[in-house]
Each structure stands twice: as C-alpha cells, then as structure tokens.
C-alpha cells in the first residue's frame, strides 16, 4: 500500500473508531478473594435521557457532604491523591466502605449501613438534588461505574457513566422524588490466567427500596420506593449486591463501551460541512485575489515604465501608510503574543489527544497537558509579542515583556478566583482547593513568566520585521469607507464563516464542558479546528485587502477584530445554548455559566484574532513587496 493511502486509512480509522487511546496504567491482576476498592467521586448534575431534558445545575457536591448522609468508612473518608488536571476538572475522590472481594459473595445481598436520623432539612436538600438530576460517580479499578443504556439512534448498547441519585421522572402517586438506596453492582471480569482476573466493566443499577429501614438485609427490588419526608426525621438503609459476570472483553479494550459516540454521522456531517465552507471560501478568495492583484501589479508596473506622471489608485495609494504604527501597539502585541501561546497550546493538546495519549483512564490528563503546554509556550508568546511590538514601532520593550507575561494570567486568574468564591458560597466541592490555586500560581508566575521573559529577550534580539515600503511623514486623509468595512460590522460579518465551520462540533464541546458528557471525538475536533483556523486566516486577508482598496490603512486592529469575529457568535451561541439546554435555578450556577462562557469567548477571541492579524500581516508584506515604488 502506498504511504498516502495508508495515512488516509489511519486517519479514517482514528476518526471513526475515536475510541483510540493508549491504556494509561498497567493492568491490575486480582486473585480470588482480593479486595476490590470502590472509590467515590463528586456528585454531578447530568442531562437525563429524554431529548428535551435541560441541565438544571452546574455545581458539584462532595460525596461525603454531610447533608447527603451517605455511609462512611469506619475510620472516616480518606481522599485519594489526584493530578492537577483532575482536581481542576472537579474530581474529589474518596474511599468507601463497600466490601467487595474478587469472586466472593457472588450475588449476596448486603447492608452497607443504616443512617438513623436524617433531619427534614437534609431530606429537602437530597430531594432538591434528585429533582436536579444529580448522579453518583464511582470508580472501580479506574473504571467509572456506569448504567447500561441503548443508543436510540443505532440500537447499540453503551455504558453511560454515572447513575442517578434518585428518580423524579416516573410519575408516582406521591408526586415526590424517590431516593435510590440499593445498588445492583455488576463487575465484569476477564479471566487472565487460572488464578488471576482483571476487571473490564463496572455496571450499576440503582433501586429505591421503601418499607421499614432496618438492619435486616432484603434486596427485594420490586417493593415500594423510598420517599424522603421533608417534615420529619427518618432512617435510610443502604444495601448493595455485587454480581460477578465473566466477559470476553480483554483488558486492552475495556474502555470501548464507555467511549460511545452518539450518532457519529453528525460528526461526519459537521466535518463535511466545514470542509465544504472552507474549500468554497478558499477557492473563491484565491480566485478574486489572484486575478485582481496580478492585474493591479502588472498595471502599476506598466504605468511606472511608460509614463513619468505616476498615477496611483487602490491599495497602492496607501503604501506610505500601511506600516504606520497603529494605536496602542502595546496591547496589540501583547494580545498577539498570548494568542500565539494559546494557539500552540491548543494545537499540541489536540495532537496529543489524536495520538491517544490522553487516555480516559488517566483522569484529567487533558487539563494537565493543557496547563503544562501553556506554561512552556510562554517562551513562544514572549518571543512573538516582543517581535510584533518592535515591528509596530514600539519602544518600551521591558514593559511589553512584563505585561505579556502577566496581564492575561492575572486576568484569567481573577475570574477563576471570583467563580471559586461563588462555588464556595454555594457549598459546592467544585471549588478549587487552596493548594491547587497555589500550584497554578507557581506554574504561571514561576515557569510561564520567566520563559516568556526569555522568549522576549530573543525576540528583541531578532528585532523588528523588515517592511518592504517606508512610512510617509504626513498621514493621508482617509476617505469614508463603506458600512460593511467599519470595524464592528466587519467583525460580525466575517465571524460567520469560521463560526459556521465549527458550530456543530461546538455543540458537543459545550455538552462535555457543561453537561459532563464525555467527549472523545478528538479526530473530528482536530480537523474542525484546522479548517476553522484556515477559514479565519483567509477571511481576515480578504477583509484587509478590501480595506486597503478602500484606502483605509488602519488595518492592524481591524484584522485582529475580523479574525476574532467568530467569538461574538460564540457568545450568542452560548446564550442560545443556555436558553435551550439549561434551566439553571441558582445564582451560583448562572454566575458559573456566564463566567466560563466569558473565558471561553475571550480565549477564542485571542486565538482567532491572532490568526487573523498574523495572516493579514503576512499578506500585507507580501502584497507590498510585489510592487515597485520609486
Ligand atoms: C408537610 O408539611 C406541610 C406543611 O406543614 C404539609 O402541607 C404537607 O402535607 C406535609 N407533608 C407530609 C408528607 O406530611
Ligand atoms: C454470580 O451469580 C450470577 C447470578 O446468580 C451468575 O449469573 C454468575 O454466573 C455468578 N458468577 C460467578 C462467578 O459465579
Ligand atoms: C452476565 O453476562 C451474560 C452474558 O454476557 C448476560 O447475558 C447477563 O445478563 C449478565 N448478567 C448480568 C447480571 O449482567
């Protein structure tokens, strides 16, 4: 097979399989009777199964939040050490009192504990969480406990991570939520050798068992459900039953059932849509530019040869202005530097994800890789910022290098800090702990900032980019430009195309960010991002060209705005997503959503704006170095 063909096969494979990953940790072989630890993670709100369901909260709660009254281990819950990314993404993992031993007590009903007195106000708290569709998240041998569900699209079985705290959907005579206090746990194991077994699947079916909540173990799942009374103190009994079920799934593919992609056709459709837009755009633009520019150039040069009186028109008129220092070159170069840093981070993270390094069994690896990349690419950011600054004619190099290293991190950090306060007030465990905040500060100001300063040093050593034409002493008058070339309308119009490329894939990204839906279609995401970057660059170049033709030479900021235009649409889409998929009832959830949306929009604006600005810069240099000026 020729290399191109095999590359395409590989690409298609990694796209359609998408469950392509490297198994993170080494497998654990259990012997018969060996203890299997069950770890508990935070409770998260989930989108319930029906299609018009809305997410009702964005706040996570610790499993051992005293209001839930879950059974605790004898010597108190102990936190498991976790990675940075895992903590940032809201994981808080503790041990649990479940007594599970490999292939022992198969299908035996056990009582975990009886909670004697749940006060009415806590019963109300639990009922409220059930109404908000909270789910329990357990981990066994690194695998999340899941409910088995059927994809209504293609009838495939898949594992849906997490299972409901209670039930509020099924209409019952009481019109009250029921609490799940019995868990049917099915551990799927694979026989590795005569004496060793590996866990390859963890399924949980939660049930609500009413009646007297006393010690005696009955796991009759068809009895009346348990309602929590919000008027009086009551007891809750927690029971469970573990069933071991042999499976042919080998350890290496045990994640396949979890990494289910709902309706992969939508992703394909999205990809084809974006490629179609991009190809259409590129062909159109290159045709326009090629024809008009080559005509312009030959005309200019011909005139220069034959006539003494030089007659200029179009973009050549402003050749003495295009490289004039724009307003506020400091801010522009800082934004470009940070934009390049972010773009590099996104690109490298996507490559890592594509190569399967971000194994789902290695929780939070995505966030960790992003943080580390961001820190190390401080050098690229500093370098770019200082060179752009020098090219724009800026003089205060030290201030530039200092602000590049600190401005964005401080801004982002302040917002995260405020959101954290919101979470703390709401009593959520999603708040980032103090130690982690400290670690982030150390990463940003201890690693990223010095690297940025080093980058800035090399950048200023390489100095300004040479411009093909000189700047006139006296600025030209700018004639009135058409409405569609005014900065804000240009940004809004031009943002539609890159946004149109990405918006279907964006829906899945939003769902995974806000509705804790797992997202594993990294192949699609990487291609879509690439196409979006290309579209952004093309659109910015096109608008810059139109602007110069209209003798509006202040293109620097406009190119940035035009490139970042899709961020406005992203914001509008975020509001639309809120209206259609979320029904947040608490102020903290709303603040959280708006805060994260704002950060997302800001980062998107910086990345795409920088792409637009740098692409236009490149094009303007090319354009003006192709003509002769006397
Ligand atoms: C709880 O008290 C409220 C008001 O006092 C009453 O309307 C409601 O019926 C009571 N619920 C139960 C289950 O007793
Ligand atoms: C455990 O019990 C279930 C149901 O009784 C049975 O299907 C399964 O084969 C048993 N597993 C083992 C390992 O004995
Ligand atoms: C155990 O596995 C068999 C075959 O894979 C399946 O039919 C059965 O439903 C499983 N039992 C449980 C309790 O999941």
XYZ file of C-alpha atoms and ligand atoms in Angstrom:
672
model
C 0.000 0.000 0.000
C 1.359 3.451 -0.783
C 2.056 5.794 2.127
C -0.629 8.352 1.294
C -3.281 5.696 1.187
C -2.214 4.130 4.438
C -2.128 7.547 6.060
C -5.697 8.180 4.958
C -6.740 4.766 6.216
C -5.155 5.530 9.557
C -6.864 8.913 9.714
C -10.261 7.494 8.865
C -9.710 4.749 11.389
C -8.793 7.101 14.189
C -11.746 9.309 13.274
C -14.388 6.649 13.118
C -13.081 4.490 15.897
C -12.359 7.568 18.011
C -12.032 5.256 20.963
C -8.380 5.141 20.120
C -6.318 5.519 23.242
C -3.333 4.086 24.987
C -4.303 2.244 28.137
C -2.938 4.592 30.779
C -1.930 2.479 33.730
C -0.660 -1.066 33.957
C -3.425 -3.632 34.487
C -4.102 -4.909 37.967
C -4.488 -8.667 38.256
C -6.811 -9.673 41.071
C -6.616 -13.048 42.781
C -9.709 -14.673 44.112
C -10.701 -13.048 47.395
C -8.532 -9.993 46.856
C -10.154 -6.747 47.980
C -11.500 -4.516 45.234
C -11.589 -0.863 46.241
C -14.609 1.161 45.299
C -13.865 4.893 45.198
C -16.490 7.596 45.252
C -16.238 10.846 43.317
C -18.300 14.040 43.390
C -21.988 14.089 42.565
C -22.577 15.841 39.267
C -25.764 17.024 37.577
C -26.438 15.139 34.343
C -28.709 15.548 31.395
C -31.389 12.929 31.775
C -32.183 10.633 28.908
C -35.144 12.282 27.209
C -34.282 14.639 24.403
C -35.838 17.851 25.653
C -34.220 17.496 29.062
C -32.377 20.503 30.391
C -29.435 20.670 32.699
C -30.577 22.192 35.962
C -27.366 22.941 37.785
C -23.640 23.266 37.213
C -22.439 22.665 40.745
C -20.683 19.541 42.010
C -21.067 18.219 45.528
C -18.676 16.114 47.530
C -19.883 12.584 48.083
C -19.292 12.937 51.804
C -21.086 16.264 52.062
C -22.769 15.781 55.478
C -26.172 16.682 54.046
C -26.256 13.575 51.866
C -25.760 11.188 54.798
C -24.018 8.515 52.754
C -22.374 5.654 54.650
C -18.794 6.435 55.614
C -15.783 4.154 56.129
C -15.147 3.272 59.779
C -12.106 5.478 60.206
C -13.528 8.357 58.195
C -13.243 9.091 54.478
C -9.753 9.412 53.074
C -9.021 11.492 49.979
C -7.080 9.911 47.132
C -4.123 11.835 45.718
C -5.005 13.310 42.333
C -3.332 15.127 39.456
C -3.657 18.821 38.818
C -5.984 18.443 35.841
C -8.167 16.011 37.679
C -8.681 18.467 40.546
C -9.310 21.348 38.166
C -11.987 19.321 36.423
C -13.732 18.809 39.717
C -12.702 15.290 40.766
C -12.685 14.716 44.530
C -12.088 11.019 45.059
C -12.508 9.276 48.431
C -12.517 5.707 49.636
C -15.756 3.968 50.594
C -16.997 1.277 52.998
C -18.125 -1.146 50.257
C -16.761 -4.590 50.970
C -16.044 -6.206 47.621
C -13.719 -9.182 47.140
C -12.934 -10.763 43.813
C -15.343 -13.640 43.094
C -16.599 -13.830 46.660
C -20.140 -13.466 47.957
C -21.471 -13.572 44.407
C -24.993 -12.138 44.268
C -25.287 -11.824 48.044
C -27.447 -9.042 49.392
C -25.557 -6.919 51.920
C -26.465 -3.977 54.103
C -23.930 -1.196 53.866
C -25.226 0.765 56.855
C -28.366 2.274 58.311
C -28.420 6.033 58.760
C -30.587 6.541 61.834
C -31.681 10.104 61.647
C -31.867 12.209 58.506
C -33.279 15.565 59.585
C -36.051 17.143 57.478
C -33.891 19.957 56.127
C -31.357 17.440 54.788
C -34.170 15.380 53.308
C -35.234 18.506 51.460
C -31.641 19.050 50.316
C -31.467 15.496 48.953
C -34.862 15.793 47.267
C -33.776 19.029 45.603
C -30.664 17.345 44.267
C -32.771 14.476 42.920
C -35.031 16.968 41.170
C -31.901 18.470 39.596
C -30.900 15.035 38.202
C -27.730 14.554 40.196
C -25.732 11.409 39.552
C -23.302 9.379 41.632
C -19.867 8.771 40.182
C -17.981 5.745 41.384
C -14.645 4.351 40.301
C -13.645 0.721 40.467
C -10.173 -0.222 39.278
C -10.018 3.092 37.382
C -13.277 2.422 35.553
C -16.305 4.613 36.143
C -19.457 2.875 37.301
C -21.985 3.170 34.518
C -25.559 2.445 33.637
C -26.079 0.346 30.557
C -28.213 2.165 28.024
C -29.326 1.733 24.453
C -28.494 4.409 21.919
C -31.871 5.249 20.406
C -30.119 6.133 17.140
C -28.415 2.880 16.224
C -29.695 0.474 18.921
C -26.190 -0.055 20.226
C -25.568 -0.827 23.877
C -23.270 1.575 25.631
C -22.187 2.464 29.142
C -23.389 5.824 30.403
C -21.039 6.989 33.143
C -22.649 7.753 36.468
C -26.036 6.687 37.782
C -28.920 8.557 39.300
C -29.072 9.622 42.913
C -32.819 9.194 42.789
C -35.726 9.343 40.469
C -38.028 12.202 39.678
C -39.153 11.273 36.175
C -41.512 8.374 36.694
C -44.906 9.638 37.735
C -45.902 8.089 41.033
C -48.914 8.553 43.244
C -46.986 10.761 45.643
C -45.518 13.168 43.054
C -42.363 13.160 45.096
C -38.824 12.128 44.195
C -37.623 8.696 45.258
C -34.142 8.068 46.646
C -32.061 5.183 45.337
C -30.802 3.290 48.379
C -29.984 -0.063 46.799
C -27.297 -0.708 44.207
C -27.072 -3.755 41.958
C -23.397 -3.770 41.054
C -22.231 -5.980 38.202
C -18.485 -6.421 37.917
C -17.442 -7.810 34.587
C -14.180 -9.663 34.815
C -11.857 -11.209 32.306
C -10.050 -14.391 33.192
C -6.423 -13.541 32.582
C -4.899 -16.786 33.823
C -6.014 -19.716 36.001
C -5.738 -17.673 39.177
C -5.788 -14.067 38.008
C -8.698 -11.903 36.950
C -8.998 -8.422 35.511
C -11.909 -6.026 35.821
C -13.217 -4.939 32.440
C -16.576 -3.361 33.196
C -18.488 -1.843 36.106
C -22.249 -1.529 35.860
C -24.648 -0.285 38.485
C -28.423 -0.435 38.538
C -29.738 1.752 41.339
C -33.084 0.965 43.005
C -35.273 2.598 45.584
C -36.458 0.272 48.344
C -39.036 1.593 50.783
C -40.615 -0.062 53.791
C -39.077 -0.100 57.271
C -35.443 0.973 57.067
C -33.934 -1.509 59.496
C -30.772 -3.590 59.550
C -32.171 -6.828 58.057
C -30.925 -7.261 54.523
C -33.594 -7.572 51.921
C -32.861 -6.579 48.392
C -36.376 -7.040 47.045
C -36.195 -4.526 44.261
C -39.887 -4.721 43.447
C -41.125 -3.308 46.742
C -42.412 0.241 47.214
C -39.892 3.006 46.590
C -38.408 5.175 49.318
C -39.684 8.726 49.675
C -37.834 11.158 51.852
C -40.189 13.009 54.117
C -39.430 16.685 54.329
C -41.442 17.063 57.561
C -39.872 14.591 59.922
C -36.656 12.841 60.850
C -36.275 9.379 59.366
C -33.868 6.494 58.725
C -32.323 5.336 55.440
C -30.875 1.886 54.856
C -28.286 1.457 52.132
C -27.932 -2.006 50.594
C -25.975 -3.422 47.685
C -25.410 -6.665 45.840
C -22.341 -7.484 43.790
C -22.620 -9.915 40.907
C -19.564 -11.160 39.088
C -20.072 -11.807 35.437
C -17.422 -13.243 33.143
C -16.730 -11.332 29.952
C -14.651 -11.907 26.795
C -13.662 -8.252 26.627
C -9.894 -8.138 27.071
C -8.382 -5.550 29.341
C -6.963 -3.505 26.473
C -10.378 -2.673 25.028
C -12.322 -2.293 28.233
C -12.934 1.411 27.608
C -14.598 0.859 24.243
C -18.074 0.585 25.700
C -17.636 3.831 27.614
C -16.306 5.911 24.752
C -19.519 5.765 22.877
C -20.039 8.472 20.281
C -23.679 9.345 19.912
C -24.551 9.180 16.281
C -21.151 9.520 14.592
C -22.970 10.600 11.442
C -23.474 14.046 12.986
C -19.714 14.424 13.371
C -19.165 13.370 9.771
C -21.833 15.771 8.662
C -20.208 18.545 10.665
C -16.826 17.785 9.154
C -18.145 17.742 5.607
C -19.995 20.977 6.281
C -16.864 22.698 7.496
C -14.642 21.394 4.738
C -17.243 22.455 2.201
C -17.343 26.008 3.583
C -13.578 26.190 3.753
C -12.931 24.867 0.255
C -15.589 27.136 -1.201
C -14.104 30.106 0.591
C -10.508 29.358 -0.291
C -11.262 28.835 -3.955
C -13.293 31.999 -4.118
C -10.738 34.089 -2.303
C -7.749 32.839 -4.189
C -9.561 33.496 -7.460
C -10.502 37.041 -6.503
C -7.132 37.870 -5.064
C -5.122 36.251 -7.783
C -6.988 37.924 -10.620
C -7.296 41.376 -9.150
C -3.859 41.551 -7.626
C -1.993 40.269 -10.632
C -3.950 42.708 -12.781
C -3.150 45.529 -10.364
C 0.508 44.690 -10.224
C 1.001 44.459 -13.935
C -0.891 47.702 -14.424
C 1.141 49.553 -11.815
C 4.398 48.331 -13.136
C 3.426 49.061 -16.727
C 2.484 52.617 -15.851
C 5.676 53.139 -13.957
C 7.657 52.120 -17.015
C 5.859 54.129 -19.641
C 4.749 57.365 -18.028
C 6.507 59.972 -15.968
C 3.452 61.028 -14.047
C 2.749 58.318 -11.561
C -0.921 57.714 -11.095
C -1.827 55.631 -8.097
C -5.121 54.098 -7.135
C -6.453 51.299 -4.986
C -4.275 49.768 -2.365
C -1.080 51.177 -3.793
C -2.178 54.662 -2.754
C -1.674 53.799 0.871
C 1.765 52.233 0.506
C 3.196 55.009 2.617
C 0.696 54.340 5.391
C 0.205 50.596 5.796
C 3.115 50.147 8.142
C 2.362 53.235 10.218
C 2.314 52.395 13.937
C -1.284 51.607 14.914
C -2.995 52.887 18.025
C -1.891 51.143 21.197
C 0.777 48.831 19.744
C 1.478 47.592 23.273
C -1.904 45.958 23.765
C -1.998 44.594 20.233
C 1.365 42.888 20.551
C 0.502 41.501 23.994
C -2.705 40.039 22.628
C -0.876 38.576 19.634
C 1.766 37.058 21.908
C -0.816 35.480 24.188
C -2.828 34.360 21.187
C 0.167 32.536 19.750
C 0.834 30.946 23.127
C -2.763 29.722 23.307
C -2.808 28.522 19.703
C 0.329 26.497 20.290
C -1.235 25.025 23.411
C -4.422 24.051 21.589
C -2.505 22.573 18.673
C -0.185 20.456 20.796
C -3.012 19.286 23.066
C -5.003 18.195 20.037
C -2.025 16.308 18.656
C -1.617 14.565 21.998
C -5.299 13.692 22.031
C -5.142 12.415 18.464
C -2.192 10.186 19.237
C -4.173 8.656 22.073
C -2.028 9.947 24.908
C -4.943 11.437 26.785
C -6.194 8.102 27.985
C -9.559 8.330 29.725
C -8.221 6.093 32.474
C -5.745 8.828 33.261
C -8.272 11.232 34.658
C -7.811 14.921 33.965
C -4.863 14.353 31.639
C -6.396 16.768 29.138
C -6.371 19.654 31.602
C -2.912 18.728 32.866
C -1.437 18.667 29.369
C -3.078 21.998 28.604
C -1.686 23.642 31.730
C 1.813 22.347 31.117
C 1.773 23.317 27.437
C 0.516 26.766 28.332
C 3.344 27.249 30.804
C 6.080 26.119 28.467
C 4.769 28.026 25.476
C 5.232 31.198 27.494
C 8.518 31.379 25.607
C 6.795 31.456 22.208
C 4.345 34.039 23.500
C 7.091 36.333 24.780
C 9.078 35.976 21.564
C 6.112 36.766 19.321
C 4.937 39.651 21.441
C 8.303 41.363 21.513
C 8.911 40.945 17.793
C 5.440 42.169 16.882
C 5.907 45.081 19.262
C 9.220 46.022 17.697
C 7.756 45.709 14.203
C 4.884 48.003 15.134
C 7.424 50.561 16.219
C 7.009 50.185 19.974
C 9.868 51.348 22.154
C 9.170 50.275 25.731
C 10.441 46.699 25.441
C 10.619 45.973 29.148
C 7.049 46.978 29.801
C 5.972 44.859 26.853
C 7.784 41.775 28.080
C 6.475 42.240 31.626
C 2.863 42.739 30.581
C 2.928 39.828 28.112
C 3.946 37.522 30.909
C 1.473 38.771 33.492
C -1.568 40.506 32.025
C -3.622 37.562 30.748
C -2.744 35.120 33.554
C -3.707 37.731 36.140
C -6.952 38.499 34.368
C -7.923 34.837 33.950
C -6.848 34.072 37.471
C -9.017 36.855 38.897
C -12.059 35.487 37.093
C -11.361 31.938 38.236
C -10.912 33.272 41.742
C -14.300 35.019 41.640
C -16.004 31.900 40.281
C -14.344 29.943 43.023
C -15.855 32.284 45.591
C -19.262 31.664 44.028
C -18.765 27.913 44.363
C -17.624 28.228 47.944
C -20.714 30.250 48.810
C -22.903 27.616 47.156
C -21.257 24.964 49.333
C -20.030 23.113 46.265
C -16.971 20.926 46.298
C -16.146 22.073 42.762
C -14.222 24.975 44.277
C -10.522 24.603 43.530
C -8.630 23.945 46.779
C -6.131 26.476 48.029
C -3.123 24.215 47.402
C -4.081 23.768 43.767
C -4.562 27.502 43.293
C -1.082 27.952 44.701
C 0.311 25.358 42.297
C -1.281 27.175 39.362
C 0.213 30.455 40.517
C 3.614 28.798 40.729
C 3.186 27.310 37.227
C 2.140 30.625 35.742
C 4.394 33.057 37.502
C 7.261 30.669 38.235
C 7.517 28.839 34.897
C 5.492 30.638 32.259
C 6.502 34.189 33.136
C 10.306 33.605 33.219
C 10.088 31.606 29.982
C 8.117 34.444 28.475
C 10.825 36.890 29.533
C 13.493 34.692 27.939
C 11.414 34.479 24.763
C 11.024 38.260 24.786
C 14.794 38.646 25.106
C 15.412 36.542 21.997
C 12.556 38.299 20.239
C 14.043 41.727 20.810
C 17.434 40.406 19.731
C 15.948 39.326 16.400
C 14.314 42.725 16.240
C 11.621 44.164 14.022
C 10.405 42.533 10.848
C 11.650 44.403 7.764
C 8.933 46.222 5.893
C 9.045 46.467 2.095
C 7.864 50.093 1.960
C 8.646 53.179 4.004
C 6.149 55.168 6.024
C 5.321 58.719 4.868
C 5.935 61.643 7.177
C 2.434 63.027 6.979
C -0.569 60.724 7.341
C -3.035 60.608 4.459
C -6.641 61.561 4.722
C -8.914 58.535 4.900
C -11.986 58.728 2.671
C -15.298 57.476 4.146
C -15.380 53.682 3.888
C -18.425 51.562 3.083
C -20.524 50.449 6.085
C -19.538 46.809 5.887
C -15.890 47.728 6.373
C -16.457 49.569 9.667
C -14.691 47.617 12.417
C -17.698 46.146 14.223
C -19.791 45.279 11.219
C -16.740 43.782 9.520
C -16.061 41.653 12.610
C -19.642 40.425 12.792
C -19.915 39.633 9.084
C -16.554 37.928 8.845
C -17.099 35.920 12.037
C -19.982 33.991 10.494
C -17.813 31.834 8.267
C -15.366 30.417 10.856
C -18.263 30.013 13.241
C -20.266 28.206 10.583
C -17.363 25.818 10.165
C -17.300 24.901 13.834
C -20.771 25.253 15.270
C -21.959 21.635 15.013
C -18.839 20.297 16.705
C -19.186 23.148 19.185
C -22.444 21.697 20.433
C -20.629 18.562 21.582
C -17.821 20.541 23.145
C -20.340 22.629 25.094
C -22.167 19.496 26.234
C -18.959 17.987 27.504
C -17.868 21.202 29.219
C -21.136 21.969 30.930
C -23.238 18.807 30.968
C -20.421 16.435 31.988
C -20.881 14.436 28.810
C -17.663 12.692 27.873
C -16.110 13.948 24.637
C -13.762 11.676 22.745
C -14.195 12.695 19.112
C -10.784 14.327 19.055
C -10.171 13.406 15.432
C -13.159 15.437 14.364
C -12.244 18.236 16.729
C -8.689 18.492 15.399
C -9.784 18.594 11.764
C -12.517 21.109 12.505
C -10.065 23.351 14.362
C -7.616 23.178 11.464
C -10.300 24.106 8.961
C -11.508 26.896 11.223
C -8.008 28.352 11.519
C -7.631 28.303 7.755
C -11.003 29.980 7.253
C -10.192 32.667 9.806
C -6.891 33.465 8.122
C -8.476 33.634 4.670
C -11.364 35.829 5.734
C -9.044 38.264 7.505
C -6.769 38.557 4.499
C -9.771 39.173 2.280
C -11.160 41.927 4.523
C -7.760 43.538 4.881
C -7.446 43.621 1.122
C -10.878 45.235 0.760
C -9.949 47.754 3.409
C -6.711 48.728 1.714
C -8.545 49.048 -1.586
C -10.917 51.469 0.139
C -7.804 53.424 1.237
C -8.495 52.638 4.880
C -4.970 51.853 6.010
C -5.561 51.279 9.749
C -5.747 47.559 9.234
C -3.859 46.186 12.288
C -6.624 46.247 14.866
C -9.292 45.607 12.281
C -7.567 42.431 11.118
C -7.490 41.260 14.727
C -11.176 42.079 15.192
C -12.161 40.447 11.916
C -10.236 37.298 12.848
C -11.786 37.213 16.303
C -15.258 38.000 14.965
C -16.462 34.456 15.492
C -16.104 34.987 19.254
C -19.165 37.246 19.173
C -21.130 34.473 17.524
C -19.749 32.025 20.033
C -21.104 34.238 22.796
C -24.520 34.416 21.158
C -24.427 30.657 20.701
C -23.586 30.292 24.393
C -26.683 32.304 25.302
C -28.743 30.201 22.920
C -27.347 27.022 24.451
C -28.315 28.317 27.861
C -31.850 29.019 26.702
C -32.295 25.667 25.004
C -30.342 23.183 27.119
C -30.039 24.660 30.599
C -32.563 25.761 33.144
C -30.352 26.980 35.933
C -32.196 27.802 39.105
C -29.478 29.114 41.395
C -27.491 32.316 41.136
C -24.188 30.451 41.533
C -24.947 28.213 38.574
C -25.761 31.213 36.419
C -22.632 33.066 37.543
C -20.582 29.964 36.857
C -22.012 29.515 33.384
C -21.538 33.155 32.432
C -18.022 33.152 33.878
C -16.899 30.078 31.960
C -18.621 31.247 28.803
C -16.837 34.578 29.082
C -13.465 32.841 29.493
C -14.199 30.591 26.516
C -15.155 33.587 24.372
C -12.077 35.517 25.466
C -9.683 32.680 24.671
C -11.393 32.053 21.338
C -11.145 35.765 20.524
C -7.429 35.828 21.324
C -6.628 32.706 19.314
C -8.616 33.512 16.195
C -7.849 37.231 16.374
C -4.157 36.450 16.427
C -4.513 34.096 13.481
C -6.321 36.838 11.562
C -3.797 39.519 12.486
C -0.682 37.490 11.705
C -2.134 36.148 8.456
C -3.021 39.694 7.359
C 0.419 40.938 8.355
C 1.994 38.263 6.218
C -0.302 39.066 3.297
C 0.265 42.828 3.515
C 4.032 42.339 3.498
C 3.764 40.028 0.501
C 1.460 42.434 -1.290
C 3.637 45.495 -0.891
C 6.885 43.727 -1.621
C 5.489 42.734 -5.017
C 5.259 46.302 -6.333
C 7.951 48.764 -7.232
C 7.871 52.113 -5.520
C 10.120 54.958 -6.554
C -45.525 18.521 55.453
O -45.953 19.763 55.993
C -46.656 20.586 55.064
C -46.953 21.899 55.746
O -46.800 21.847 57.078
C -47.924 19.848 54.615
O -48.614 20.648 53.677
C -47.539 18.547 53.984
O -48.682 17.805 53.635
C -46.690 17.724 54.927
N -46.215 16.538 54.228
C -46.268 15.328 54.719
C -45.767 14.239 53.879
O -46.688 15.115 55.842
C -22.851 -14.935 40.042
O -24.248 -15.051 40.088
C -24.928 -14.743 38.851
C -26.428 -14.788 39.092
O -26.752 -15.744 40.018
C -24.484 -15.764 37.805
O -25.096 -15.453 36.568
C -22.981 -15.664 37.645
O -22.511 -16.634 36.734
C -22.280 -15.896 39.001
N -20.876 -15.603 38.808
C -19.952 -16.446 39.290
C -18.552 -16.069 39.048
O -20.230 -17.452 39.891
C -23.794 -11.708 32.542
O -23.329 -11.938 31.218
C -24.255 -12.586 30.387
C -23.570 -12.830 29.073
O -22.673 -11.842 28.763
C -25.506 -11.735 30.248
O -26.452 -12.371 29.436
C -26.097 -11.479 31.615
O -27.215 -10.637 31.525
C -25.053 -10.860 32.512
N -25.601 -10.752 33.847
C -25.698 -9.592 34.448
C -26.285 -9.627 35.825
O -25.357 -8.580 33.925
